[in-house]
Structures are given as structure tokens and as C-alpha cells.
Amino acid sequence: MPGISSTTETPYADGKILKHAANGVGVITFNNPDKRNAMSLEMWEGFGEALTALRDDDTVRVVILRGAGGKAFVSGADISQFETTRHNAAASEQYAKRSAAQRALLADYPKPTIACIQGFCLGGGMQVAMLADIRIAAASSQFGIPAARLGIAYGYDGLKHLVSLVGPSWARLLMYTGMRIDSAEAQRIGLVERVFPDDQLWSETTAIAETISQNAPLAVKAARITIAQVLKDESQRDMEAIKAIGNACMDSADFREGRQAFMEKRKPQFQGR
């Protein structure tokens, strides 16, 4: 795997979720290419297990999410399961509960996350991508939420993130029509941050991830916490959390290392403390 020295991958969900980590960067791969990485319940649960393992690995400072096969990031939910898992309102509620914990884990993840998107990013795949901190796409990628074409309601959390990224008017257009848009349009409306040629996507994504992993972890954490609070209503903001992480940065060994490295004109070696 270019850009990151590969280590042995750990499989989850019968190998349909893969995890590995090297050089401070964790990678989770949705590995169901025969179904364009459509997410089954088992894959959702395996995804949560992989996220937890990387969260608890102190050597990992940033996590990349990617799809196997080159044709899809995640093409949505596995519709073949719908007859047994989402055939009516009660079953759909149970399905949502079983996958909600994994979505919540990603939404509140304590480390930076990057969605590396190549190919189709549809439905539930859009939800995964929107929960990541940063979205980087290949030029050939396509985005959409076909809920209206399937007769299902897209959940509140997914629509909340969609509206926050692209605004209510574009959210309505995407949801009412079920249309797909390309990467250029997705970048223009704010759904993705960067677009690269397909053959450069992985190297460019890993370069960004490695840059993040080499920066001071507490400073990155401070930015993540503060941005999250900015996005909340003023009455719900935890200003004490912002103050606490700010103080932790100023009192950290990494701050001293950053100052010293600057004076000595060398690359800093941050330890996250």
C-alpha cells in the first residue's frame, strides 16, 4: 500500500472489514467489493470493533477509512438484508439501534478521521463519509442518497450532517430527487474538501494523514474539540472543555519540544504529552 508501510491486516466481520496501522496512521477498509462494499449489520459491528481497536492503540494518531476494489467507498446498506432486517418500521428501528452505536463511535471519535473516497459513495456510505472529519475524493467518485427511490426515510443524524455541510437547499435537492453528483460538484457545494485524480488519491490521502500524525497530538485534539463546540448552539457549548485542552497544550512537553525544535531549526518529535 503506497504511502504507508503495510503491516498485517486484522480482519473483522469474516474479513469484510480490515484494519491495519503503521507510522501513526490507522486504516480501516470496507472489504465487500462484490457488493460494492454495501454494509451489512455484521460489517457495521465489525467496523465498530476496528474503530475501537485503533482508538485504543496509542501509536495511532489518525485513521483513514477506505473501500476495497476501486469501484466504491461504501455503496449504501446491503439491500439483500432488507427483507429480514428492515421490512417494516419495527424491524427498521431494531436495525438502526444495532448500527447506531458504531455511528456514534465515529461521530465522537477522539482521533482525526479521513474518508478516502473512490467510486460510489451512496446512502449509508454518505453517512459514514459525513461523520469523518475530512473527506478526500477521487475525480471519478459519485455521491448520492437514494432514499426517495427506495421508499425509506434517511435518519435525522445523517440529514443533520448533510445540512451542516451543504446547506438546506442542496440537502433538499439531493434528498427529493435521489440524484447523484460527481466529485467536482461535491467539492463545489462543500461535501468534500479535496479532489485528486484516481491514481493519486491514495498517495495524497496518506500524505495528509502522515502530516497530521506528525503534528502535536494535543494541539490537533484542541482543534477538534474547539471546532466541535463551535458547531453547537451557544447555550450547549462546553467552554470549560476548550479551556482545559488549551491549558493542557500550553503546559505540555510537546509545546516545549515545538519551541525548541523551531529554535534549533529541526523537525519536532511530538509525544502527545
mmCIF file of C-alpha atoms in Angstrom:
data_model
loop_
_atom_site.group_PDB
_atom_site.id
_atom_site.type_symbol
_atom_site.label_atom_id
_atom_site.label_comp_id
_atom_site.label_asym_id
_atom_site.label_seq_id
_atom_site.Cartn_x
_atom_site.Cartn_y
_atom_site.Cartn_z
ATOM 1 C CA MET A 1 0.000 0.000 0.000
ATOM 2 C CA PRO A 2 1.791 3.138 -1.164
ATOM 3 C CA GLY A 3 2.374 5.948 1.273
ATOM 4 C CA ILE A 4 2.181 3.810 4.396
ATOM 5 C CA SER A 5 4.378 0.828 5.203
ATOM 6 C CA SER A 6 1.924 -2.049 5.367
ATOM 7 C CA THR A 7 1.580 -4.287 8.395
ATOM 8 C CA THR A 8 -0.519 -7.389 8.877
ATOM 9 C CA GLU A 9 -4.211 -6.650 8.493
ATOM 10 C CA THR A 10 -6.666 -7.725 11.183
ATOM 11 C CA PRO A 11 -9.998 -9.000 9.803
ATOM 12 C CA TYR A 12 -13.450 -8.391 11.275
ATOM 13 C CA ALA A 13 -16.909 -9.466 10.054
ATOM 14 C CA ASP A 14 -15.487 -12.522 8.260
ATOM 15 C CA GLY A 15 -12.879 -10.372 6.521
ATOM 16 C CA LYS A 16 -15.313 -7.786 5.179
ATOM 17 C CA ILE A 17 -13.741 -5.181 7.467
ATOM 18 C CA LEU A 18 -9.937 -4.955 7.577
ATOM 19 C CA LYS A 19 -7.726 -2.947 9.941
ATOM 20 C CA HIS A 20 -4.044 -2.167 9.977
ATOM 21 C CA ALA A 21 -1.777 0.541 11.357
ATOM 22 C CA ALA A 22 1.713 1.851 10.668
ATOM 23 C CA ASN A 23 3.650 5.095 11.064
ATOM 24 C CA GLY A 24 0.991 6.609 13.315
ATOM 25 C CA VAL A 25 -1.785 6.053 10.745
ATOM 26 C CA GLY A 26 -4.582 3.511 11.135
ATOM 27 C CA VAL A 27 -6.533 2.269 8.110
ATOM 28 C CA ILE A 28 -9.966 0.638 8.056
ATOM 29 C CA THR A 29 -11.008 -0.939 4.756
ATOM 30 C CA PHE A 30 -14.590 -1.804 3.814
ATOM 31 C CA ASN A 31 -13.861 -5.083 2.052
ATOM 32 C CA ASN A 32 -17.019 -6.268 0.327
ATOM 33 C CA PRO A 33 -16.175 -5.386 -3.298
ATOM 34 C CA ASP A 34 -18.558 -7.940 -4.847
ATOM 35 C CA LYS A 35 -21.402 -5.801 -3.432
ATOM 36 C CA ARG A 36 -19.558 -2.510 -3.896
ATOM 37 C CA ASN A 37 -18.831 -2.516 -0.168
ATOM 38 C CA ALA A 38 -22.511 -2.387 0.797
ATOM 39 C CA MET A 39 -22.774 -2.503 4.592
ATOM 40 C CA SER A 40 -24.389 -5.455 6.309
ATOM 41 C CA LEU A 41 -25.186 -5.423 10.013
ATOM 42 C CA GLU A 42 -22.192 -7.677 10.578
ATOM 43 C CA MET A 43 -19.986 -5.167 8.783
ATOM 44 C CA TRP A 44 -21.336 -2.315 10.918
ATOM 45 C CA GLU A 45 -20.445 -4.280 14.044
ATOM 46 C CA GLY A 46 -17.003 -5.209 12.689
ATOM 47 C CA PHE A 47 -16.457 -1.559 11.787
ATOM 48 C CA GLY A 48 -17.124 -0.614 15.402
ATOM 49 C CA GLU A 49 -14.651 -3.225 16.631
ATOM 50 C CA ALA A 50 -11.955 -1.914 14.270
ATOM 51 C CA LEU A 51 -12.612 1.690 15.310
ATOM 52 C CA THR A 52 -12.342 0.724 18.979
ATOM 53 C CA ALA A 53 -9.066 -1.130 18.432
ATOM 54 C CA LEU A 54 -7.490 1.859 16.669
ATOM 55 C CA ARG A 55 -8.894 4.259 19.250
ATOM 56 C CA ASP A 56 -7.171 2.298 21.998
ATOM 57 C CA ASP A 57 -3.857 1.978 20.117
ATOM 58 C CA ASP A 58 -1.628 4.744 21.462
ATOM 59 C CA THR A 59 0.626 4.560 18.392
ATOM 60 C CA VAL A 60 -2.241 5.613 16.098
ATOM 61 C CA ARG A 61 -2.840 9.348 15.726
ATOM 62 C CA VAL A 62 -5.157 9.480 12.684
ATOM 63 C CA VAL A 63 -7.483 6.989 10.957
ATOM 64 C CA ILE A 64 -8.257 6.612 7.240
ATOM 65 C CA LEU A 65 -11.478 4.948 6.037
ATOM 66 C CA ARG A 66 -11.425 3.444 2.524
ATOM 67 C CA GLY A 67 -13.237 0.979 0.300
ATOM 68 C CA ALA A 68 -11.705 -2.060 -1.394
ATOM 69 C CA GLY A 69 -11.885 -2.759 -5.109
ATOM 70 C CA GLY A 70 -11.668 0.765 -6.512
ATOM 71 C CA LYS A 71 -15.358 0.919 -7.503
ATOM 72 C CA ALA A 72 -16.930 2.094 -4.250
ATOM 73 C CA PHE A 73 -16.207 3.624 -0.876
ATOM 74 C CA VAL A 74 -19.494 2.295 0.506
ATOM 75 C CA SER A 75 -22.456 1.992 -1.855
ATOM 76 C CA GLY A 76 -25.003 2.017 0.972
ATOM 77 C CA ALA A 77 -26.732 -0.597 3.064
ATOM 78 C CA ASP A 78 -26.840 -4.220 1.928
ATOM 79 C CA ILE A 79 -30.336 -4.260 0.405
ATOM 80 C CA SER A 80 -30.319 -8.054 0.306
ATOM 81 C CA GLN A 81 -30.782 -7.946 4.094
ATOM 82 C CA PHE A 82 -33.803 -5.645 3.965
ATOM 83 C CA GLU A 83 -36.393 -8.444 3.789
ATOM 84 C CA THR A 84 -35.218 -9.709 7.170
ATOM 85 C CA THR A 85 -33.803 -6.600 8.858
ATOM 86 C CA ARG A 86 -35.759 -3.586 7.514
ATOM 87 C CA HIS A 87 -39.027 -4.938 6.114
ATOM 88 C CA ASN A 88 -41.207 -2.699 8.323
ATOM 89 C CA ALA A 89 -40.957 0.109 10.886
ATOM 90 C CA ALA A 90 -40.307 -2.146 13.888
ATOM 91 C CA ALA A 91 -37.572 -4.116 12.121
ATOM 92 C CA SER A 92 -36.021 -0.923 10.793
ATOM 93 C CA GLU A 93 -35.890 0.507 14.310
ATOM 94 C CA GLN A 94 -34.015 -2.550 15.532
ATOM 95 C CA TYR A 95 -31.625 -2.293 12.570
ATOM 96 C CA ALA A 96 -30.979 1.364 13.404
ATOM 97 C CA LYS A 97 -30.279 0.541 17.047
ATOM 98 C CA ARG A 98 -27.725 -2.130 16.096
ATOM 99 C CA SER A 99 -25.833 0.218 13.779
ATOM 100 C CA ALA A 100 -26.320 3.407 15.824
ATOM 101 C CA ALA A 101 -23.568 2.570 18.307
ATOM 102 C CA GLN A 102 -20.984 2.384 15.529
ATOM 103 C CA ARG A 103 -22.120 5.662 14.001
ATOM 104 C CA ALA A 104 -21.982 7.321 17.426
ATOM 105 C CA LEU A 105 -18.482 5.948 17.953
ATOM 106 C CA LEU A 106 -17.319 7.527 14.700
ATOM 107 C CA ALA A 107 -19.157 10.796 15.390
ATOM 108 C CA ASP A 108 -17.382 11.230 18.739
ATOM 109 C CA TYR A 109 -14.074 9.665 17.738
ATOM 110 C CA PRO A 110 -11.172 11.179 19.705
ATOM 111 C CA LYS A 111 -8.700 10.974 16.805
ATOM 112 C CA PRO A 112 -8.865 12.685 13.399
ATOM 113 C CA THR A 113 -10.610 10.629 10.716
ATOM 114 C CA ILE A 114 -10.328 10.869 6.928
ATOM 115 C CA ALA A 115 -12.719 9.326 4.404
ATOM 116 C CA CYS A 116 -10.741 8.340 1.291
ATOM 117 C CA ILE A 117 -13.490 8.054 -1.325
ATOM 118 C CA GLN A 118 -13.120 6.300 -4.670
ATOM 119 C CA GLY A 119 -16.154 5.271 -6.714
ATOM 120 C CA PHE A 120 -19.676 5.167 -5.335
ATOM 121 C CA CYS A 121 -20.442 6.863 -2.022
ATOM 122 C CA LEU A 122 -24.169 6.394 -1.590
ATOM 123 C CA GLY A 123 -26.791 6.221 1.155
ATOM 124 C CA GLY A 124 -25.206 4.775 4.282
ATOM 125 C CA GLY A 125 -21.812 5.332 2.690
ATOM 126 C CA MET A 126 -22.548 9.037 2.629
ATOM 127 C CA GLN A 127 -23.380 8.843 6.314
ATOM 128 C CA VAL A 128 -20.028 7.222 7.086
ATOM 129 C CA ALA A 129 -18.181 9.791 4.969
ATOM 130 C CA MET A 130 -20.027 12.733 6.509
ATOM 131 C CA LEU A 131 -19.149 11.522 10.012
ATOM 132 C CA ALA A 132 -15.445 11.628 9.168
ATOM 133 C CA ASP A 133 -13.553 14.840 9.928
ATOM 134 C CA ILE A 134 -12.201 15.198 6.386
ATOM 135 C CA ARG A 135 -13.407 13.861 3.018
ATOM 136 C CA ILE A 136 -10.975 13.378 0.124
ATOM 137 C CA ALA A 137 -12.316 12.037 -3.163
ATOM 138 C CA ALA A 138 -11.135 10.603 -6.449
ATOM 139 C CA ALA A 139 -12.219 12.524 -9.540
ATOM 140 C CA SER A 140 -14.386 9.596 -10.709
ATOM 141 C CA SER A 141 -16.404 9.308 -7.495
ATOM 142 C CA GLN A 142 -20.168 9.701 -7.344
ATOM 143 C CA PHE A 143 -22.268 10.808 -4.383
ATOM 144 C CA GLY A 144 -25.952 10.470 -3.591
ATOM 145 C CA ILE A 145 -28.657 9.400 -1.154
ATOM 146 C CA PRO A 146 -31.295 7.316 -2.985
ATOM 147 C CA ALA A 147 -33.678 7.033 -0.027
ATOM 148 C CA ALA A 148 -36.600 8.509 -2.002
ATOM 149 C CA ARG A 149 -36.124 5.852 -4.681
ATOM 150 C CA LEU A 150 -36.267 3.084 -2.074
ATOM 151 C CA GLY A 151 -39.203 4.431 -0.099
ATOM 152 C CA ILE A 152 -37.251 4.848 3.130
ATOM 153 C CA ALA A 153 -36.558 7.835 5.389
ATOM 154 C CA TYR A 154 -32.940 8.922 5.845
ATOM 155 C CA GLY A 155 -32.218 9.358 9.550
ATOM 156 C CA TYR A 156 -32.047 12.607 11.496
ATOM 157 C CA ASP A 157 -28.314 12.377 12.221
ATOM 158 C CA GLY A 158 -27.452 11.800 8.571
ATOM 159 C CA LEU A 159 -29.550 14.737 7.421
ATOM 160 C CA LYS A 160 -28.170 16.950 10.180
ATOM 161 C CA HIS A 161 -24.653 16.348 8.885
ATOM 162 C CA LEU A 162 -25.732 16.795 5.273
ATOM 163 C CA VAL A 163 -27.376 20.146 6.006
ATOM 164 C CA SER A 164 -24.352 21.307 8.018
ATOM 165 C CA LEU A 165 -22.049 20.534 5.081
ATOM 166 C CA VAL A 166 -24.049 21.632 2.019
ATOM 167 C CA GLY A 167 -26.900 23.740 3.426
ATOM 168 C CA PRO A 168 -30.639 23.099 3.403
ATOM 169 C CA SER A 169 -31.284 23.874 -0.284
ATOM 170 C CA TRP A 170 -28.762 21.375 -1.608
ATOM 171 C CA ALA A 171 -29.875 18.858 1.021
ATOM 172 C CA ARG A 172 -33.433 19.165 -0.296
ATOM 173 C CA LEU A 173 -32.350 18.768 -3.918
ATOM 174 C CA LEU A 174 -30.271 15.685 -3.158
ATOM 175 C CA MET A 175 -32.933 14.084 -0.964
ATOM 176 C CA TYR A 176 -36.039 14.917 -3.011
ATOM 177 C CA THR A 177 -34.536 13.715 -6.309
ATOM 178 C CA GLY A 178 -32.195 10.938 -5.171
ATOM 179 C CA MET A 179 -29.777 12.345 -7.776
ATOM 180 C CA ARG A 180 -26.080 11.573 -7.949
ATOM 181 C CA ILE A 181 -23.396 14.217 -8.231
ATOM 182 C CA ASP A 182 -19.766 13.929 -9.269
ATOM 183 C CA SER A 183 -16.689 14.884 -7.253
ATOM 184 C CA ALA A 184 -16.364 18.328 -8.796
ATOM 185 C CA GLU A 185 -19.909 19.218 -7.779
ATOM 186 C CA ALA A 186 -19.420 17.626 -4.354
ATOM 187 C CA GLN A 187 -16.377 19.800 -3.757
ATOM 188 C CA ARG A 188 -18.135 22.920 -5.036
ATOM 189 C CA ILE A 189 -21.033 22.542 -2.576
ATOM 190 C CA GLY A 190 -18.785 21.642 0.381
ATOM 191 C CA LEU A 191 -19.439 17.912 0.635
ATOM 192 C CA VAL A 192 -15.768 17.014 0.108
ATOM 193 C CA GLU A 193 -12.643 19.043 0.818
ATOM 194 C CA ARG A 194 -10.160 17.823 -1.804
ATOM 195 C CA VAL A 195 -10.398 16.016 -5.161
ATOM 196 C CA PHE A 196 -7.490 14.205 -6.826
ATOM 197 C CA PRO A 197 -7.030 12.092 -9.957
ATOM 198 C CA ASP A 198 -7.875 8.475 -9.227
ATOM 199 C CA ASP A 199 -4.276 7.284 -9.460
ATOM 200 C CA GLN A 200 -3.145 9.931 -6.955
ATOM 201 C CA LEU A 201 -5.936 9.583 -4.390
ATOM 202 C CA TRP A 202 -4.256 7.129 -2.027
ATOM 203 C CA SER A 203 -0.820 8.762 -2.043
ATOM 204 C CA GLU A 204 -2.335 12.213 -1.492
ATOM 205 C CA THR A 205 -4.606 10.941 1.294
ATOM 206 C CA THR A 206 -1.788 9.180 3.100
ATOM 207 C CA ALA A 207 0.410 12.258 2.775
ATOM 208 C CA ILE A 208 -2.265 14.323 4.530
ATOM 209 C CA ALA A 209 -2.698 11.636 7.186
ATOM 210 C CA GLU A 210 1.035 11.421 7.834
ATOM 211 C CA THR A 211 1.263 15.206 8.129
ATOM 212 C CA ILE A 212 -1.460 15.111 10.793
ATOM 213 C CA SER A 213 0.225 12.199 12.581
ATOM 214 C CA GLN A 214 3.494 14.150 12.800
ATOM 215 C CA ASN A 215 1.890 17.236 14.334
ATOM 216 C CA ALA A 216 1.403 17.695 18.067
ATOM 217 C CA PRO A 217 -1.469 15.368 19.092
ATOM 218 C CA LEU A 218 -2.702 17.663 21.862
ATOM 219 C CA ALA A 219 -2.842 20.641 19.501
ATOM 220 C CA VAL A 220 -4.787 18.580 16.946
ATOM 221 C CA LYS A 221 -7.105 17.418 19.723
ATOM 222 C CA ALA A 222 -7.609 21.020 20.827
ATOM 223 C CA ALA A 223 -8.656 21.999 17.311
ATOM 224 C CA ARG A 224 -11.028 19.052 17.073
ATOM 225 C CA ILE A 225 -12.685 19.800 20.439
ATOM 226 C CA THR A 226 -12.991 23.528 19.761
ATOM 227 C CA ILE A 227 -14.458 23.086 16.268
ATOM 228 C CA ALA A 228 -16.988 20.603 17.657
ATOM 229 C CA GLN A 229 -18.064 23.156 20.269
ATOM 230 C CA VAL A 230 -18.285 25.957 17.702
ATOM 231 C CA LEU A 231 -20.792 23.854 15.743
ATOM 232 C CA LYS A 232 -23.105 23.564 18.756
ATOM 233 C CA ASP A 233 -25.688 26.114 19.818
ATOM 234 C CA GLU A 234 -24.118 28.706 22.100
ATOM 235 C CA SER A 235 -26.148 27.508 25.079
ATOM 236 C CA GLN A 236 -24.757 23.977 24.690
ATOM 237 C CA ARG A 237 -21.081 24.796 24.268
ATOM 238 C CA ASP A 238 -18.639 23.397 26.811
ATOM 239 C CA MET A 239 -16.280 26.326 27.206
ATOM 240 C CA GLU A 240 -14.569 24.605 30.127
ATOM 241 C CA ALA A 241 -13.529 21.754 27.836
ATOM 242 C CA ILE A 242 -11.994 24.273 25.436
ATOM 243 C CA LYS A 243 -10.145 25.989 28.282
ATOM 244 C CA ALA A 244 -8.918 22.674 29.701
ATOM 245 C CA ILE A 245 -7.436 21.411 26.433
ATOM 246 C CA GLY A 246 -5.888 24.838 25.808
ATOM 247 C CA ASN A 247 -4.169 24.729 29.197
ATOM 248 C CA ALA A 248 -3.046 21.150 28.576
ATOM 249 C CA CYS A 249 -1.356 22.274 25.356
ATOM 250 C CA MET A 250 0.426 25.201 26.989
ATOM 251 C CA ASP A 251 1.701 23.021 29.858
ATOM 252 C CA SER A 252 2.738 20.097 27.622
ATOM 253 C CA ALA A 253 6.165 18.717 26.879
ATOM 254 C CA ASP A 254 5.175 18.912 23.211
ATOM 255 C CA PHE A 255 4.859 22.705 23.424
ATOM 256 C CA ARG A 256 8.377 22.866 24.860
ATOM 257 C CA GLU A 257 9.580 20.492 22.133
ATOM 258 C CA GLY A 258 7.909 22.602 19.441
ATOM 259 C CA ARG A 259 9.594 25.773 20.672
ATOM 260 C CA GLN A 260 12.971 24.103 20.994
ATOM 261 C CA ALA A 261 12.765 22.459 17.572
ATOM 262 C CA PHE A 262 11.876 25.802 15.993
ATOM 263 C CA MET A 263 14.868 27.500 17.596
ATOM 264 C CA GLU A 264 17.162 24.631 16.577
ATOM 265 C CA LYS A 265 15.702 24.555 13.045
ATOM 266 C CA ARG A 266 14.876 20.857 13.200
ATOM 267 C CA LYS A 267 11.771 18.729 12.872
ATOM 268 C CA PRO A 268 9.952 18.347 16.224
ATOM 269 C CA GLN A 269 9.354 14.925 17.738
ATOM 270 C CA PHE A 270 5.986 15.112 19.454
ATOM 271 C CA GLN A 271 4.946 12.545 22.073
ATOM 272 C CA GLY A 272 1.391 13.594 22.772
ATOM 273 C CA ARG A 273 2.002 14.752 26.309
#
